[in-house]
XYZ file of C-alpha atoms in Angstrom:
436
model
C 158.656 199.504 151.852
C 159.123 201.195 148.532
C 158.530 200.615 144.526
C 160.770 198.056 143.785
C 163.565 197.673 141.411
C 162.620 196.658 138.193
C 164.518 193.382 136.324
C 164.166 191.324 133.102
C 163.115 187.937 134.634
C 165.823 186.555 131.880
C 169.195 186.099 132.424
C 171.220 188.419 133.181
C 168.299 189.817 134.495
C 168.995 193.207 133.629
C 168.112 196.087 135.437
C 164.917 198.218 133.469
C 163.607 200.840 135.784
C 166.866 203.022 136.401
C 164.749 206.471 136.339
C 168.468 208.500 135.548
C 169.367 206.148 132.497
C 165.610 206.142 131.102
C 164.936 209.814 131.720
C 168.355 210.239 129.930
C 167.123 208.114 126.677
C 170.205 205.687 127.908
C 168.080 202.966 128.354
C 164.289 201.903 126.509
C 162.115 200.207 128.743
C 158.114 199.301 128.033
C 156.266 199.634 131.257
C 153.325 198.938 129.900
C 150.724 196.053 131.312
C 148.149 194.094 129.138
C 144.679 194.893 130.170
C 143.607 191.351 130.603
C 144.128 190.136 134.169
C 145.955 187.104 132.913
C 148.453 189.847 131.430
C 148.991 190.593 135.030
C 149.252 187.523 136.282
C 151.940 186.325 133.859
C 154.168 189.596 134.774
C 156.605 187.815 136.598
C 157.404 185.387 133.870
C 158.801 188.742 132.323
C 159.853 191.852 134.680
C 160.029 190.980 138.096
C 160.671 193.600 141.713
C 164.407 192.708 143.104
C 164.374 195.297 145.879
C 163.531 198.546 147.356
C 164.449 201.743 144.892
C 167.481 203.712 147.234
C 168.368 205.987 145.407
C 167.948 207.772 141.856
C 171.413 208.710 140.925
C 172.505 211.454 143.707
C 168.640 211.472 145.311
C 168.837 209.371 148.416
C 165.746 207.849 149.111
C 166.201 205.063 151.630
C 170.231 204.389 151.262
C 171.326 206.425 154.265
C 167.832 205.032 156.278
C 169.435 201.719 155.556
C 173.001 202.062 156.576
C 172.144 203.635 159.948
C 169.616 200.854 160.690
C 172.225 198.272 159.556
C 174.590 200.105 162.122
C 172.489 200.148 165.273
C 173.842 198.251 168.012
C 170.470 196.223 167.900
C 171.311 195.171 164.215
C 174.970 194.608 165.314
C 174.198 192.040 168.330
C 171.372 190.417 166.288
C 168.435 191.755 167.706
C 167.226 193.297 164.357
C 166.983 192.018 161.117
C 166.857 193.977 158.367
C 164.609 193.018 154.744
C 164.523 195.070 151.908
C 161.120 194.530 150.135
C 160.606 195.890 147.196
C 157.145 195.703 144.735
C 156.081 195.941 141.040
C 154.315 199.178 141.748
C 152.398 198.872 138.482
C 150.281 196.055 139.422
C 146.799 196.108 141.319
C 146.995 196.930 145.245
C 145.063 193.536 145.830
C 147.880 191.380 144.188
C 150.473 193.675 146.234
C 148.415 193.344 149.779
C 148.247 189.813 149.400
C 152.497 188.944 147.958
C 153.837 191.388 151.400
C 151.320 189.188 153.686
C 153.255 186.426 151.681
C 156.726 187.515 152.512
C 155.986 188.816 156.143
C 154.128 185.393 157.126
C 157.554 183.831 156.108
C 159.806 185.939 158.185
C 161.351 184.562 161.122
C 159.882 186.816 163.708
C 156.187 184.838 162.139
C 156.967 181.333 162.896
C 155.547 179.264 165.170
C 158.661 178.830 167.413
C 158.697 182.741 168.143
C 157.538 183.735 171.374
C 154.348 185.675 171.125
C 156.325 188.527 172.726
C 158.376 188.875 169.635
C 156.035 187.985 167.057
C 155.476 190.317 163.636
C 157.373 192.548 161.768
C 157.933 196.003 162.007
C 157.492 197.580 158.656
C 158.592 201.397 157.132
C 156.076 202.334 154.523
C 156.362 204.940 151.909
C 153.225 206.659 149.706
C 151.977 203.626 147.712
C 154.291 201.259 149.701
C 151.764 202.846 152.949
C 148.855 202.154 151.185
C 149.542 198.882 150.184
C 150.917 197.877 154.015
C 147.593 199.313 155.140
C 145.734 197.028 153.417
C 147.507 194.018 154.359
C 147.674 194.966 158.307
C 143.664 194.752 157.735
C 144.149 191.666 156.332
C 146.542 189.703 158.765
C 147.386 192.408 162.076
C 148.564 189.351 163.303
C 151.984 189.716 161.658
C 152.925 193.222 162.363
C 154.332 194.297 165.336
C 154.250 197.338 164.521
C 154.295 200.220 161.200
C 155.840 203.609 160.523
C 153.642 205.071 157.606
C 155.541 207.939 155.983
C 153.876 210.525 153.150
C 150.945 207.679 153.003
C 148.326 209.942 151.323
C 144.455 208.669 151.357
C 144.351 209.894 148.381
C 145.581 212.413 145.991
C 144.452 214.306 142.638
C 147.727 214.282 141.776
C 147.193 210.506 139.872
C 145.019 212.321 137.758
C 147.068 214.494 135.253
C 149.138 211.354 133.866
C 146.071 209.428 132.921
C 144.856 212.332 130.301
C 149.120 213.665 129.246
C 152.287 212.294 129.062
C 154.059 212.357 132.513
C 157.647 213.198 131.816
C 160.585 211.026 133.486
C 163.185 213.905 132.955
C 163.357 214.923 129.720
C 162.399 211.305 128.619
C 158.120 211.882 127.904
C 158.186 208.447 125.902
C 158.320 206.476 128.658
C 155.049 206.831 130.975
C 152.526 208.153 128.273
C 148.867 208.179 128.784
C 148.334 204.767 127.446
C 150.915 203.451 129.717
C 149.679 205.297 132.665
C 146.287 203.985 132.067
C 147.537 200.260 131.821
C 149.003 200.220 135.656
C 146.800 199.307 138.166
C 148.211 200.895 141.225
C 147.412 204.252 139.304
C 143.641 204.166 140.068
C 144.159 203.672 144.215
C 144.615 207.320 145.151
C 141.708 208.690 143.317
C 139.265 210.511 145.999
C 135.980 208.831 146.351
C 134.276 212.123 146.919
C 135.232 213.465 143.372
C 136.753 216.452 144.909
C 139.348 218.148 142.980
C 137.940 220.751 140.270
C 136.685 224.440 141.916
C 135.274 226.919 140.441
C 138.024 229.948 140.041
C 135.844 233.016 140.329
C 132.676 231.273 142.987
C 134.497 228.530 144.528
C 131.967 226.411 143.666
C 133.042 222.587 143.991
C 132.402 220.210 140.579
C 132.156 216.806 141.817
C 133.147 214.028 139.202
C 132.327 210.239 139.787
C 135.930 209.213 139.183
C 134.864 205.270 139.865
C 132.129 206.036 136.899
C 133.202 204.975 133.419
C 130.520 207.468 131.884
C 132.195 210.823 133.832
C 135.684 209.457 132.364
C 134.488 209.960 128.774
C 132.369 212.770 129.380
C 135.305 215.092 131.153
C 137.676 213.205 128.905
C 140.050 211.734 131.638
C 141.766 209.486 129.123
C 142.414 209.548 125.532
C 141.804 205.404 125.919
C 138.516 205.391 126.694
C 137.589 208.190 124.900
C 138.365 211.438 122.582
C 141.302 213.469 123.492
C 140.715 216.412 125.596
C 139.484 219.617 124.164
C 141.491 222.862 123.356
C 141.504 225.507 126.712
C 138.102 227.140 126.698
C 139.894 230.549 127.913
C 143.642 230.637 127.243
C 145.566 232.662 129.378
C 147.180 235.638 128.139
C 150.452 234.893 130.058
C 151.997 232.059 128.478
C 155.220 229.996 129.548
C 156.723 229.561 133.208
C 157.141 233.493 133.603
C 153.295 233.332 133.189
C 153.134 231.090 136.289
C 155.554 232.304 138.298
C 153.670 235.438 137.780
C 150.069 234.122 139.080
C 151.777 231.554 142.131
C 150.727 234.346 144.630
C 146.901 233.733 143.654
C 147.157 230.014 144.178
C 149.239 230.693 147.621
C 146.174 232.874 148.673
C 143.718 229.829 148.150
C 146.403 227.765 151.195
C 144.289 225.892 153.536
C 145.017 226.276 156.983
C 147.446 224.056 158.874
C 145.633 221.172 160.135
C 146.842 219.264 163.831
C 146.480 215.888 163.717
C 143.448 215.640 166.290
C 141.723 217.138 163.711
C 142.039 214.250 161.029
C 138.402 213.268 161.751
C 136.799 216.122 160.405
C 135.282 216.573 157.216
C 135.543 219.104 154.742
C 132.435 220.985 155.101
C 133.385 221.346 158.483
C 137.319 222.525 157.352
C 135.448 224.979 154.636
C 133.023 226.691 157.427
C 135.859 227.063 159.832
C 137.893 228.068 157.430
C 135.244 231.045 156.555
C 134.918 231.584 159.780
C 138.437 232.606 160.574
C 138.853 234.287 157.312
C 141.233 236.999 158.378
C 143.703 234.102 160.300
C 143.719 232.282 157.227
C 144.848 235.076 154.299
C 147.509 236.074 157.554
C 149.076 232.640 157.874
C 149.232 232.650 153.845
C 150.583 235.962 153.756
C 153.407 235.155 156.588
C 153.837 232.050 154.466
C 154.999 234.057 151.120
C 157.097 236.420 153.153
C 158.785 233.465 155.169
C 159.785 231.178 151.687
C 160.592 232.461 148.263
C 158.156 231.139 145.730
C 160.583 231.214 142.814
C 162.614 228.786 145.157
C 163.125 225.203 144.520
C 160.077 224.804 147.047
C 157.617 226.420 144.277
C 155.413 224.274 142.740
C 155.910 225.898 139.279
C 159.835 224.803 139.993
C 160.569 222.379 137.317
C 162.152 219.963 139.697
C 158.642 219.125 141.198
C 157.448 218.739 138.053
C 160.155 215.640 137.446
C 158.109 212.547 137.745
C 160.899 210.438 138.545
C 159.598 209.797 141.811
C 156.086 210.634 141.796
C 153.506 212.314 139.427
C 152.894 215.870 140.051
C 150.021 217.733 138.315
C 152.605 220.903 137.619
C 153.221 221.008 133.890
C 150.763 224.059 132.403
C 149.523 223.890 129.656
C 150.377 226.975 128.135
C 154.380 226.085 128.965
C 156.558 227.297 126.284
C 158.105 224.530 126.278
C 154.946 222.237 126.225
C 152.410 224.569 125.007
C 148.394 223.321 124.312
C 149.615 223.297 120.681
C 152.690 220.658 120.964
C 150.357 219.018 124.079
C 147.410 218.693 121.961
C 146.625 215.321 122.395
C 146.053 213.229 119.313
C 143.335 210.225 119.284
C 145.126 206.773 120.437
C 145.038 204.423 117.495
C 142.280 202.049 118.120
C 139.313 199.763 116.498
C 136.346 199.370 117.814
C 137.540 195.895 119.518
C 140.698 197.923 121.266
C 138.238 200.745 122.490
C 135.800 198.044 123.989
C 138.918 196.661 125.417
C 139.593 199.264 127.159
C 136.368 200.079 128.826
C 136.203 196.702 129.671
C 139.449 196.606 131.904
C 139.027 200.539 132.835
C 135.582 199.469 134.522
C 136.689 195.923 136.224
C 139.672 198.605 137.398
C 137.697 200.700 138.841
C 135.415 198.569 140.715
C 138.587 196.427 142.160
C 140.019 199.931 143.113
C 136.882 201.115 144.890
C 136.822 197.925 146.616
C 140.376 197.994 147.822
C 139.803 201.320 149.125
C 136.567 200.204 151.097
C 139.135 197.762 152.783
C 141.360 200.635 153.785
C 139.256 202.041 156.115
C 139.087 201.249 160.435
C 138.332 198.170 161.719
C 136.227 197.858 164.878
C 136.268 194.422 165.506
C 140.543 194.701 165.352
C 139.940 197.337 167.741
C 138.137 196.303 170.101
C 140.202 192.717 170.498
C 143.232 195.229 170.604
C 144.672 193.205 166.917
C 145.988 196.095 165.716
C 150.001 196.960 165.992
C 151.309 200.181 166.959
C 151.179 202.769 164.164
C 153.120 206.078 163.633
C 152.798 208.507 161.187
C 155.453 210.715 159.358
C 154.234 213.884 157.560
C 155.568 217.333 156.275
C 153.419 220.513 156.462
C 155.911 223.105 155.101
C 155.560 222.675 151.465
C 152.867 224.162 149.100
C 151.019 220.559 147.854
C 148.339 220.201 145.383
C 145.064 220.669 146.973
C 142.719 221.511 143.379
C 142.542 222.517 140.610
C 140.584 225.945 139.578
C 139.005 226.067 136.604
C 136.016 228.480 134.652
C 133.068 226.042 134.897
C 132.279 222.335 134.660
C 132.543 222.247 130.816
C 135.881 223.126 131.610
C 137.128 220.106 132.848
C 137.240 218.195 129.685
C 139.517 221.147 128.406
C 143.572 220.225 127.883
C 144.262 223.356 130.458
C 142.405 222.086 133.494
C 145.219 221.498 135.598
C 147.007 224.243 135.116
C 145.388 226.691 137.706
C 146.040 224.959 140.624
C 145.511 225.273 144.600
C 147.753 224.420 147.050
C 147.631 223.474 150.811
C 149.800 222.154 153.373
C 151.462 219.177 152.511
C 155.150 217.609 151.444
C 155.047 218.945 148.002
C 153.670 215.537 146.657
C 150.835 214.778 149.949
C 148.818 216.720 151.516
C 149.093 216.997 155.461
C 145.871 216.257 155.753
C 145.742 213.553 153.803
C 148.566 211.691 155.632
C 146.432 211.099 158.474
C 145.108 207.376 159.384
C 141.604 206.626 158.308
C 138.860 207.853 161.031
C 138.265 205.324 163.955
C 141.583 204.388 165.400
C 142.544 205.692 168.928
C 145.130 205.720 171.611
C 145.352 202.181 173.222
C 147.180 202.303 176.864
C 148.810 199.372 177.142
C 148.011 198.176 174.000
C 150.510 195.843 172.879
């Protein structure tokens, strides 16, 4: 399960998410959603999800997953079927959870003439896709035999950086600008509920923010939507442009978090951050092996442009003080808007958030699937060899509402886009023997 492919839902239904042609200029597309709910609910009278995304151009996402699957002897004799399912990935994770119960209830392995020993579906889930899957196994376990979840973050700060600047598709930044990002629902579901993500750069001191509180969003200026744009850096760095970033990687590779195993997933992070102190010395070694072992001005390095392509997903990597997309060119103008537009806004950014919160709530471990043993098997995919976005350093809380927030950044263990950590299924769920 990935983000689907995006058509016109008029004849010829044409094709209107092709991330090559639109991050090319080839092809204009509005992704844009009303903020009324009724402007989500009447979507599919105008763009509409065909199918799984396979492939951007040369990028293989799922194409070659596909083909081999299609190719199993288990596919050939008829013993697997094979459903692409794509979504509208910019609609809210409540309408998603409930349209894939939808489809997998009407599968064939679901109906009522299926022996119980072949009921449900196995699904493959992907990032959102995962999250979205999640939800509905909590929903209806009944239906699953089974799911793979692969680079399923619980959350991720990443989300963050599009809602305040425009997230570039290529060299196309007309496409997914603030106001856009802040109009699609599934944007919201990966924000942490903890409000970690801003540290202190010289004391390490963490700055909560209430990201599910309309009055921190227009305090720390999150959005230019719901209110003023944000404010010039309150210490600009004296080494400007990628050079400049390339240049101070090797501080945010010191800050790496230590390698997590999975039996760990439980813990907290006060209880990562003391062990962490305590084994000071292993930690700056496994950092230091890391930089001699990979070449940080490879294509690995988060200051590498292509992980700052948002083609696939967003990435907080653009700096501010880019030569290419300095504070000056990035500083954000106010969003045209009356009083009426502005109320609008707060309206839908606050019925958002509280949806979003709630969805999230239904994410977590059920006992009463787990003790009647409802639950389907459930594997997990993840990648721990990449530097991934783990905060974001800045000079002190003021600083946060400041255009260069994200541009000192901290990095852990991850896939370049999740963290390792983060990849984990929610606390409760254990190893059934002979669990079906």
């Amino acid at each position: 399960m990935n983000p689907g492919i995006l058509r016109s839902a008029q004849p010829p239904y044409r094709q209107l998410w092709v991330p090559v042609k639109v991050g090319l200029n080839i092809r204009k597309v509005n992704l844009e959603v009303g903020l009324e709910p009724e402007d989500e609910e009447n979507m599919e009278k105008h763009i509409f999800a065909s199918g799984m995304l396979q492939n951007i151009g040369p990028i293989d996402i799922s194409r070659k997953l596909f083909r081999k699957l299609r190719e199993s002897e288990n596919a050939r004799n008829g013993k697997l079927v094979i459903h692409d399912y794509g979504y509208d990935w910019r609609l809210s994770p409540h309408r998603l959870s409930k349209k894939l119960n939808e489809f997998i209830e009407k599968l064939p392995s679901n109906q009522p003439h299926t022996p119980p020993e072949q009921r449900g579906a196995w699904v493959i889930a992907h990032s959102l896709g995962g999250v979205i899957t999640r939800h509905a196994v909590n929903q209806r376990p009944d239906l699953y035999a089974g799911v793979v979840y692969a680079g399923v973050p619980r959350k991720c700060i990443n989300a963050l950086y599009p809602l305040r600047s425009t997230d570039t598709v290529m060299m196309n930044d007309k496409i997914l600008t603030a106001h856009v990002s802040f109009t699609l629902r599934s944007t919201y579901v990966f924000l942490p509920e903890d409000g970690f993500c801003f540290v202190d750069k010289n004391t390490k001191e963490e700055y909560p923010v209430d990201f599910y509180n309309v009055d921190d969003w227009i305090k720390y200026r999150l959005s230019p939507c719901v209110g003023e744009p944000a404010l010039p850096p309150l210490n600009p760095s004296k080494s400007t442009g990628t050079l400049g970033s390339l240049l101070n990687l090797s501080d945010s590779f010191s800050n790496l978090s230590p390698i997590r195993g999975r039996s760990n997933s439980g813990k907290n992070r006060s209880s990562e951050d003391n062990n962490s102190n305590n084994n000071n010395n292993s930690k700056h070694t496994t950092a230091s092996n890391y930089i001699h072992n990979h070449n940080p001005f490879s294509s690995s390095s988060p200051s590498n442009p292509v992980l700052k392509d948002r083609t696939i997903a967003p990435q907080m990597g653009s700096s501010s003080t880019d030569s290419n997309n300095s504070s000056e060119n990035q500083q954000q103008q106010p969003i045209n808007r009356t009083p009426s537009s502005q109320s609008q806004a707060l309206r839908y950014l606050t019925r958002t958030l509280a949806e979003t919160k709630q969805f999230r709530s239904e994410l977590a471990h059920n006992p009463s699937h787990q003790r009647r043993n409802a639950y389907p098997p459930l594997a997990v995919i993840y990648a721990k060899d990449i530097p991934t976005v783990y905060a974001a350093r800045v000079s002190s809380r003021d600083a946060i509402a400041c255009t260069d927030c994200y541009d000192d950044l901290v990095f852990a263990s991850g896939d370049g886009v999740v963290l390792a950590r983060e990849s984990m299924l929610p606390e409760g769920y254990e190893l059934v023997r002979d669990g079906r």
